[in-house]
CSV table of N, CA and C in Angstrom, one decimal:
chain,number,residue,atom,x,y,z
W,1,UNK,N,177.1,327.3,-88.9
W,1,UNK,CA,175.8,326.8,-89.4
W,1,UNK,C,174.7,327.6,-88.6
W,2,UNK,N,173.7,328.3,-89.3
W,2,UNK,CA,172.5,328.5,-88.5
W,2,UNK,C,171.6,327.7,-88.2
W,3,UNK,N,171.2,328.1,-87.0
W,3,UNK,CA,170.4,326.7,-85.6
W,3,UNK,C,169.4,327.1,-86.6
W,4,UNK,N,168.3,328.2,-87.0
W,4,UNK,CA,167.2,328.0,-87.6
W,4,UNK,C,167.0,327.5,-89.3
W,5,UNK,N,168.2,327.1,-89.9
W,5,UNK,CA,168.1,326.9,-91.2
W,5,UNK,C,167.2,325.3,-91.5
W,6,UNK,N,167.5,325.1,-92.4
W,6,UNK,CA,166.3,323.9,-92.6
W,6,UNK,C,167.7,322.3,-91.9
W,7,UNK,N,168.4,322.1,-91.9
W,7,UNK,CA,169.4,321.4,-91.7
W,7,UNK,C,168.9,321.0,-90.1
W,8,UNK,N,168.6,322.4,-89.2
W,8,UNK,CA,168.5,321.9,-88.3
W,8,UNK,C,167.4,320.7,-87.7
W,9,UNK,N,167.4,319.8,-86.4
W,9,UNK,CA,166.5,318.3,-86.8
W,9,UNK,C,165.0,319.0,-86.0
W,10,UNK,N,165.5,319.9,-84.4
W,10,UNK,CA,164.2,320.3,-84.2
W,10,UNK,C,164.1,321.5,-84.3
W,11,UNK,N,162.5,322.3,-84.5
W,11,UNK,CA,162.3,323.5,-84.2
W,11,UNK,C,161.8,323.9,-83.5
W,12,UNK,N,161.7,324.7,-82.6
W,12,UNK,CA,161.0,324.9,-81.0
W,12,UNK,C,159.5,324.8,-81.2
W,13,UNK,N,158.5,325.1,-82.6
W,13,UNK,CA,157.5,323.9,-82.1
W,13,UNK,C,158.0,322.3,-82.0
W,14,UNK,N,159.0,321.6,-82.0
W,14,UNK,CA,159.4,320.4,-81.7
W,14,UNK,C,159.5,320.2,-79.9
W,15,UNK,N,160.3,321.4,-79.8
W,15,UNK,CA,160.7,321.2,-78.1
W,15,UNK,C,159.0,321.4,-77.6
W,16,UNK,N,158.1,322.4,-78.0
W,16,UNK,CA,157.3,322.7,-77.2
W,16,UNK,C,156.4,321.0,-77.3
W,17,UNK,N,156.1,320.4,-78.6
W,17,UNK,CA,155.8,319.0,-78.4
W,17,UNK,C,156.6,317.9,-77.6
W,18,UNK,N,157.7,318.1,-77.4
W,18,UNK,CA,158.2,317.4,-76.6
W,18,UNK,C,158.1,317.4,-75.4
W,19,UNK,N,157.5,318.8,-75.0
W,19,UNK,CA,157.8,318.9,-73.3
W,19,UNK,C,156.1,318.4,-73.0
W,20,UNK,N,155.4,319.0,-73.8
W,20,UNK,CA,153.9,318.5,-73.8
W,20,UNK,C,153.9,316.7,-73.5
W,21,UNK,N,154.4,316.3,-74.1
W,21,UNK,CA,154.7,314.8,-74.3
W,21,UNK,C,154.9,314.2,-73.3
W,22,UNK,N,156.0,314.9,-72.8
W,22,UNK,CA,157.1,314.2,-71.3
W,22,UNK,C,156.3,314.7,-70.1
W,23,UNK,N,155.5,315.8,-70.3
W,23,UNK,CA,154.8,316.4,-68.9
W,23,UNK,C,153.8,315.3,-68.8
W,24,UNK,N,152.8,315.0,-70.0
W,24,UNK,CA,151.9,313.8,-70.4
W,24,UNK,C,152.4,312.7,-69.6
W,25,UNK,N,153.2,312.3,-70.2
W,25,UNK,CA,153.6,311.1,-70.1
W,25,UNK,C,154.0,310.6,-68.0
W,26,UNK,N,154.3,311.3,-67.7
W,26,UNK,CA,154.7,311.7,-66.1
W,26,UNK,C,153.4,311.8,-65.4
W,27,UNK,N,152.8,312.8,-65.7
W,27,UNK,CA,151.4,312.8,-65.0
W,27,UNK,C,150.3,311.2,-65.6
W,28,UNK,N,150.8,310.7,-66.5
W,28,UNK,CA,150.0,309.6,-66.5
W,28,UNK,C,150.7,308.0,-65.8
W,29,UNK,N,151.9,308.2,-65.4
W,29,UNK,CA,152.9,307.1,-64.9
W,29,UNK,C,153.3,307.0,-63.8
W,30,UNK,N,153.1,308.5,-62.9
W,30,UNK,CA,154.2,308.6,-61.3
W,30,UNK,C,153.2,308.6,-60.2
W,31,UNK,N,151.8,309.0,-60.9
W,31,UNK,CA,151.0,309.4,-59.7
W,31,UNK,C,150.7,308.4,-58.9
W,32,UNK,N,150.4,306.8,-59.0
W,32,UNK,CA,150.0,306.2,-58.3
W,32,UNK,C,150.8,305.0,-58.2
W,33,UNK,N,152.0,305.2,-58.8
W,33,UNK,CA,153.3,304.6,-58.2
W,33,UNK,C,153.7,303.5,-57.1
W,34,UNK,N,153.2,304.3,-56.3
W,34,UNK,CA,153.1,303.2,-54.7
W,34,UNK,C,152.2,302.7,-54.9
W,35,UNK,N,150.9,302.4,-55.5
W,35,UNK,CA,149.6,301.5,-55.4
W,35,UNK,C,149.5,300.6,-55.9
W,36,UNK,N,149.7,299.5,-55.9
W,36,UNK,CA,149.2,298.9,-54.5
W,36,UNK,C,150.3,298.3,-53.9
W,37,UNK,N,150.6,297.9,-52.7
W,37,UNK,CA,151.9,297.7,-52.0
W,37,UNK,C,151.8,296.3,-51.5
W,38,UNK,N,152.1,295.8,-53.0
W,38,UNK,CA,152.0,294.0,-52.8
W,38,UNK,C,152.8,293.6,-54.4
W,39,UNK,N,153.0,292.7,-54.2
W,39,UNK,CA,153.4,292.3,-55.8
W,39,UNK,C,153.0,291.9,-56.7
W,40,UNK,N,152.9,292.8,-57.9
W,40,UNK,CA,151.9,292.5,-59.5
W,40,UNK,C,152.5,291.8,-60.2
W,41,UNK,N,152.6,290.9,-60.8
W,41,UNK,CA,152.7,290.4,-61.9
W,41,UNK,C,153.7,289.8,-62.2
W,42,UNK,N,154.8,290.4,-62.6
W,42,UNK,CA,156.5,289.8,-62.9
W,42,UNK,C,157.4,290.5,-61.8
W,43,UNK,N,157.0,291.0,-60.7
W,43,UNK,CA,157.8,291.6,-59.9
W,43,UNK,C,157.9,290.8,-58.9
W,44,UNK,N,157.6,289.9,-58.7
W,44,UNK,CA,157.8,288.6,-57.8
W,44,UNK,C,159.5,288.5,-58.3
W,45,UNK,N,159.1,287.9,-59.7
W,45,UNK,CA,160.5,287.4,-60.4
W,45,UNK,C,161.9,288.4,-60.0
W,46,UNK,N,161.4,289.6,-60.3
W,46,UNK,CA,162.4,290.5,-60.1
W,46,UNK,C,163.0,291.0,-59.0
W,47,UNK,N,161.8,290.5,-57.9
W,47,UNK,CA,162.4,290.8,-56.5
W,47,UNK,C,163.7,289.1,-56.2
W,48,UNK,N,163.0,288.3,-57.1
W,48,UNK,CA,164.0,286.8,-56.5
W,48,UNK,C,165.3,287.3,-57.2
W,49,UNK,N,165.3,287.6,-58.2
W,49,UNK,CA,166.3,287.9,-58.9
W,49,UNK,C,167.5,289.2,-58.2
W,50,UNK,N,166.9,290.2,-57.8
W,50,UNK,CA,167.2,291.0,-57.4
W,50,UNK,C,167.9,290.3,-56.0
W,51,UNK,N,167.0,289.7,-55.5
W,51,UNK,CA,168.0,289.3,-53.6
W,51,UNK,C,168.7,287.9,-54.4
W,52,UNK,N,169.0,287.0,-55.0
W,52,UNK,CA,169.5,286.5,-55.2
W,52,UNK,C,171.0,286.9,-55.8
W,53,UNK,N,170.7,287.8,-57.0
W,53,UNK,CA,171.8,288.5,-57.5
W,53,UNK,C,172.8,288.7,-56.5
W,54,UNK,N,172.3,290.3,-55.4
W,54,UNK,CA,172.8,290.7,-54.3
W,54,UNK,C,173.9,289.6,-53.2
W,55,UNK,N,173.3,288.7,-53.1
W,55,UNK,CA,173.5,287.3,-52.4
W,55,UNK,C,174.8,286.8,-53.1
W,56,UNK,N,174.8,286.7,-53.8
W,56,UNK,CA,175.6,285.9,-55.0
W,56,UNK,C,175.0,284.8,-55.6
W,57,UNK,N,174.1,284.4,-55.7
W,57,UNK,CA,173.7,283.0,-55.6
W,57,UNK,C,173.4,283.1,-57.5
W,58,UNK,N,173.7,281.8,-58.2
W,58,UNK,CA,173.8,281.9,-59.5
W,58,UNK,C,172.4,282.0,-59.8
W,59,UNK,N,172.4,282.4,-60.9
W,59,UNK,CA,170.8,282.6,-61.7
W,59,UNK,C,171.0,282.7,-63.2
W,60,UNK,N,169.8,281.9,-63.9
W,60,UNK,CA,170.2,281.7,-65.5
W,60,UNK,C,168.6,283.0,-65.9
W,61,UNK,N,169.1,283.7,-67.0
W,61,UNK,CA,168.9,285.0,-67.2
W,61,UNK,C,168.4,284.6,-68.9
W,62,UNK,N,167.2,284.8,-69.0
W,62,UNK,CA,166.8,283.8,-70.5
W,62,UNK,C,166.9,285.6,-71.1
W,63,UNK,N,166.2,286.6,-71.1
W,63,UNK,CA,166.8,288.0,-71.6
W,63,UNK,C,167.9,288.8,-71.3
W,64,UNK,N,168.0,289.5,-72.6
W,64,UNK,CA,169.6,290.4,-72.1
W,64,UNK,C,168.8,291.3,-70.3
W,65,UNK,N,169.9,291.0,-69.8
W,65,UNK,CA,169.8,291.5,-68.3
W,65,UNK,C,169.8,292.8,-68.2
W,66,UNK,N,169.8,293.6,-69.2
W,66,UNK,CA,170.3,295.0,-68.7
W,66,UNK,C,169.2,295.9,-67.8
W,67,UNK,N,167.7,295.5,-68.1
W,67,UNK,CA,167.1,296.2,-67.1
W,67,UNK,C,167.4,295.4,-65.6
W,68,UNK,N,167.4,294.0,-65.4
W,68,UNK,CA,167.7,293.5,-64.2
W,68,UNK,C,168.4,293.9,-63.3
W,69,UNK,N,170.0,294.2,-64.2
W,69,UNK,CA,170.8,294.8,-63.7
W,69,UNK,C,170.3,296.1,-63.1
W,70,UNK,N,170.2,297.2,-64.1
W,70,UNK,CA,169.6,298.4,-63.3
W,70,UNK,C,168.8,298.3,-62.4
W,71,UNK,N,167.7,297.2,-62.2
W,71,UNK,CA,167.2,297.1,-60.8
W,71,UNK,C,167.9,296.2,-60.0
W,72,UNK,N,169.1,295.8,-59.7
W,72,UNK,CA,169.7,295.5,-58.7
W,72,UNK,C,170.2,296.7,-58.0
W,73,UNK,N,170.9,297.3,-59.1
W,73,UNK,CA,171.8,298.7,-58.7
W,73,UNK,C,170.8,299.4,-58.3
W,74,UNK,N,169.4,300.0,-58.6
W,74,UNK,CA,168.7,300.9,-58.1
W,74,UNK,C,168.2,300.4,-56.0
W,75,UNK,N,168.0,298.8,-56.3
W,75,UNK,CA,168.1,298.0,-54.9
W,75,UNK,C,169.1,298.1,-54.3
W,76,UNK,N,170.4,297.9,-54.7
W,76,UNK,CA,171.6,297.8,-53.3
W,76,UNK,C,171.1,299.5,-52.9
W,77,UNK,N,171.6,300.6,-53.9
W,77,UNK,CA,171.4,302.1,-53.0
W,77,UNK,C,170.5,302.3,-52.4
W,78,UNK,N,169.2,301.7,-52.8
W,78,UNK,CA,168.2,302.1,-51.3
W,78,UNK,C,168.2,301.1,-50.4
W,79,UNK,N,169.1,299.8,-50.5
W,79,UNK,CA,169.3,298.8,-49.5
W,79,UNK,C,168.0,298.1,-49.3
W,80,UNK,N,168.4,296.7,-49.3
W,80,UNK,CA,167.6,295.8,-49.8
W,80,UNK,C,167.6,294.8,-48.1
W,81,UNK,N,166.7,294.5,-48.2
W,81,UNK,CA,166.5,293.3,-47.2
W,81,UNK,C,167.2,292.2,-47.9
W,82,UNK,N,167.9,291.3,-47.7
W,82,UNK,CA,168.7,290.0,-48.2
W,82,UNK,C,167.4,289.0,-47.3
W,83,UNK,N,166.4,288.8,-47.3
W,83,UNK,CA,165.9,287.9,-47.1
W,83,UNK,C,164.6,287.4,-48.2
W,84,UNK,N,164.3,286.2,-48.0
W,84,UNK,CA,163.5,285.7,-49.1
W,84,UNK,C,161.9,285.3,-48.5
W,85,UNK,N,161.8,286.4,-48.1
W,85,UNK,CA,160.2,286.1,-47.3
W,85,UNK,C,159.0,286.3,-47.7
W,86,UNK,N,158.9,286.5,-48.9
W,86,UNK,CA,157.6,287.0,-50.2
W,86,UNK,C,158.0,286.1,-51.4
W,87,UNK,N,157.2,285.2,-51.2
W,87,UNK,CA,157.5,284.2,-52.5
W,87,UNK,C,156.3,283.8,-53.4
W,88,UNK,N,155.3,284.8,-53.0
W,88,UNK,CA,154.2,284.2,-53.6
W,88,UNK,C,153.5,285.3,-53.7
W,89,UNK,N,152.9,285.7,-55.1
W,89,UNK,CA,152.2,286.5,-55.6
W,89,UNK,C,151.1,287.7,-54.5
W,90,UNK,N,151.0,288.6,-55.1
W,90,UNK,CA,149.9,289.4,-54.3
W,90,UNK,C,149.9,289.3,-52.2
W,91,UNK,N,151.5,289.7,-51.8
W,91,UNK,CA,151.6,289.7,-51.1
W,91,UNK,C,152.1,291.2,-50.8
W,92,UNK,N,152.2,291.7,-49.5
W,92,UNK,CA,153.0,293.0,-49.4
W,92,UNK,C,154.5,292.8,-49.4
W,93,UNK,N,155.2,293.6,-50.0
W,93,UNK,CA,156.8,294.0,-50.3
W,93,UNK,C,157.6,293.6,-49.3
W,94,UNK,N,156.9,294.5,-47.9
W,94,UNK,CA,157.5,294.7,-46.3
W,94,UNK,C,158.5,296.0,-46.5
W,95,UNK,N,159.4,295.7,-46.5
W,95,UNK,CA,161.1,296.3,-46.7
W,95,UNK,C,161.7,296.5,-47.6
W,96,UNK,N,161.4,295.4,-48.9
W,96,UNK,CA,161.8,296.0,-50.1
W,96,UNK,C,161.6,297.7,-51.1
W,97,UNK,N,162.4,297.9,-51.2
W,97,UNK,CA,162.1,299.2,-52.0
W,97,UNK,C,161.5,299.1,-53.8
W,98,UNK,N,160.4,298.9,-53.1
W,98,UNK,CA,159.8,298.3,-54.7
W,98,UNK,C,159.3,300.0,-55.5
W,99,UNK,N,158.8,301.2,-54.6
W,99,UNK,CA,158.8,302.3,-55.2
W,99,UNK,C,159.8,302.5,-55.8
W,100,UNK,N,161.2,302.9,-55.7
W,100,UNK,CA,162.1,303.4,-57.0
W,100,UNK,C,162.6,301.9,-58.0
W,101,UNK,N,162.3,301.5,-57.3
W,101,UNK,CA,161.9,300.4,-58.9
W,101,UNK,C,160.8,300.4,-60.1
W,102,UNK,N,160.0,301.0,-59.4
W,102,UNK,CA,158.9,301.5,-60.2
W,102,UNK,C,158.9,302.6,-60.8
W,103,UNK,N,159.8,303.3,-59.9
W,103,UNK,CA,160.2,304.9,-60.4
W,103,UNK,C,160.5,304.9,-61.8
W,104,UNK,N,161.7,303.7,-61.5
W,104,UNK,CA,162.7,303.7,-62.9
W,104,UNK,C,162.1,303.2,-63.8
W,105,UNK,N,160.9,302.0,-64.1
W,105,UNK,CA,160.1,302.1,-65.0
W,105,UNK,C,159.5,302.7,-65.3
W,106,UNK,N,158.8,303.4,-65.0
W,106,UNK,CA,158.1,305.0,-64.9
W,106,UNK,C,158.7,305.9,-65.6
W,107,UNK,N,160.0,305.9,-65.5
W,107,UNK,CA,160.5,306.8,-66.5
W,107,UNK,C,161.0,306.6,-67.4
W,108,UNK,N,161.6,305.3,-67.8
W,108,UNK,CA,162.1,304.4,-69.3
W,108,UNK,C,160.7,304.6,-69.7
W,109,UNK,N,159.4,304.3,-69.3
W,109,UNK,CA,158.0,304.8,-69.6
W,109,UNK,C,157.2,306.0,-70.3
W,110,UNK,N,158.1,307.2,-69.7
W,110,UNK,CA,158.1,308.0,-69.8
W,110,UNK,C,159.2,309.0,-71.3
W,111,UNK,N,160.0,308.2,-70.7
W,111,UNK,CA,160.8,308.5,-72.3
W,111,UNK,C,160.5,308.1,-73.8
W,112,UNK,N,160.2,306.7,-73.6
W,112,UNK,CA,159.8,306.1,-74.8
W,112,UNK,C,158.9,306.8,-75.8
W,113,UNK,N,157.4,307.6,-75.1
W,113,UNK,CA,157.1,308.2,-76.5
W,113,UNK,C,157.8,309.4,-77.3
W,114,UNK,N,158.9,310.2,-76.3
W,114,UNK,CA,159.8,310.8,-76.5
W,114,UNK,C,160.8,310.6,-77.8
W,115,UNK,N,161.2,309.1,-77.8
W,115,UNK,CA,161.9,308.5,-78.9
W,115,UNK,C,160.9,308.2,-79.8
W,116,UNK,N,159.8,308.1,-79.6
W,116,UNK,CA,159.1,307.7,-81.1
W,116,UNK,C,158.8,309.1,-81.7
W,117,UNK,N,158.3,310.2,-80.6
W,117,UNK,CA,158.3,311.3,-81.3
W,117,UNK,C,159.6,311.7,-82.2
W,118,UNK,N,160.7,311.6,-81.8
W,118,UNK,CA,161.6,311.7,-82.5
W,118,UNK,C,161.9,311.1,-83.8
W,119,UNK,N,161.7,309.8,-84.0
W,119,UNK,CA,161.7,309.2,-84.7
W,119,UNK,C,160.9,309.1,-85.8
W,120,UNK,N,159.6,309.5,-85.4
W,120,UNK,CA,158.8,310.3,-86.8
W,120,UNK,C,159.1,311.5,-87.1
W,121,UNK,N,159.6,311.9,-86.6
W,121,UNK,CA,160.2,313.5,-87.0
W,121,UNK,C,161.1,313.5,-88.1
W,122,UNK,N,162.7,312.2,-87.2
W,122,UNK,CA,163.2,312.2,-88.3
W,122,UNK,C,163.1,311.8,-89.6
W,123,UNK,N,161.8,310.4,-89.6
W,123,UNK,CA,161.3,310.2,-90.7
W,123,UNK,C,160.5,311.0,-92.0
W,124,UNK,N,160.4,312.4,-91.2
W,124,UNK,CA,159.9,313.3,-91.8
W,124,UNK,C,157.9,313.4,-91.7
W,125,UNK,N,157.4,313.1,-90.9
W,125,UNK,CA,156.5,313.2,-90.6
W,125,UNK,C,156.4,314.5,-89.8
W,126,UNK,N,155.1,315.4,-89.9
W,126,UNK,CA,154.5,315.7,-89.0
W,126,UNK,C,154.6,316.2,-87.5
W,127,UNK,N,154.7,317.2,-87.5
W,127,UNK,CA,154.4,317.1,-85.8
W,127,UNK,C,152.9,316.4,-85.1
W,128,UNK,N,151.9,316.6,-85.7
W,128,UNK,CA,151.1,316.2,-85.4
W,128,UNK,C,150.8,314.8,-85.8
W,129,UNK,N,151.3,313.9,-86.8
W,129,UNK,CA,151.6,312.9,-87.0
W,129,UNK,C,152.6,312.3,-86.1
W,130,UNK,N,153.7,313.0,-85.6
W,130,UNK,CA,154.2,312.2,-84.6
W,130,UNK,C,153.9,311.9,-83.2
W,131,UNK,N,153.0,313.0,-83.1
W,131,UNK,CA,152.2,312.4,-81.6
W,131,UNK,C,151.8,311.5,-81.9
W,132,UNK,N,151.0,311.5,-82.6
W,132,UNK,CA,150.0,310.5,-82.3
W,132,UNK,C,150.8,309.0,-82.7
């Protein structure tokens, strides 16, 4: 089969909107990453969850776990403090490795308009309709 016939799904203006996209998308998500070095919002939860898990200690999980999970696993490899000494909002981390946890949102962040570009594509839209 030929890569340039119409069959094929992208055409290198596709790749070149793609990388446009993902460079976007990075330079709007990584730069200030570490700021501020205290706990925002649901990351309280995620840190109890996280040293708990590690711990063994049971915990009831009202969503599918699967990002949870990946932030345990991204926590045990950078090694986690097993203690429970931040239990209250808008406090500093200390020890926890809360940057590559944020990494990793950052780039599930980063990906996502990636799939919607795709996905208007395959719908048959536009390149310029699928940016946007």
């Amino acid at each position: 089969m030929n890569i340039r016939s119409k069959q094929s799904f992208f055409r290198s203006r596709d790749f070149a909107c793609i990388s446009l996209l993902f460079v976007v998308a990075l330079l709007l998500r990584f730069p200030f990453v570490a700021h501020p070095n205290m706990t925002m919002f649901d990351e309280l939860i995620y840190k109890s969850y996280i040293t708990r898990t590690i711990l063994g200690e049971p915990t009831f999980v009202i969503h599918p776990p699967l990002a949870k999970l990946l932030f345990v696993n991204v926590a045990e490899h950078y090694g986690v403090p097993l203690t429970q000494n931040n239990e209250k909002a808008m406090q500093p981390f200390g020890e926890f490795p809360y940057v590559p946890l944020r990494e990793l949102v950052a780039l599930f962040g980063a990906l996502l308009p990636l799939c919607v570009y795709g996905i208007g594509r395959k719908i048959g839209y536009s390149e310029l309709a699928s940016l946007i």
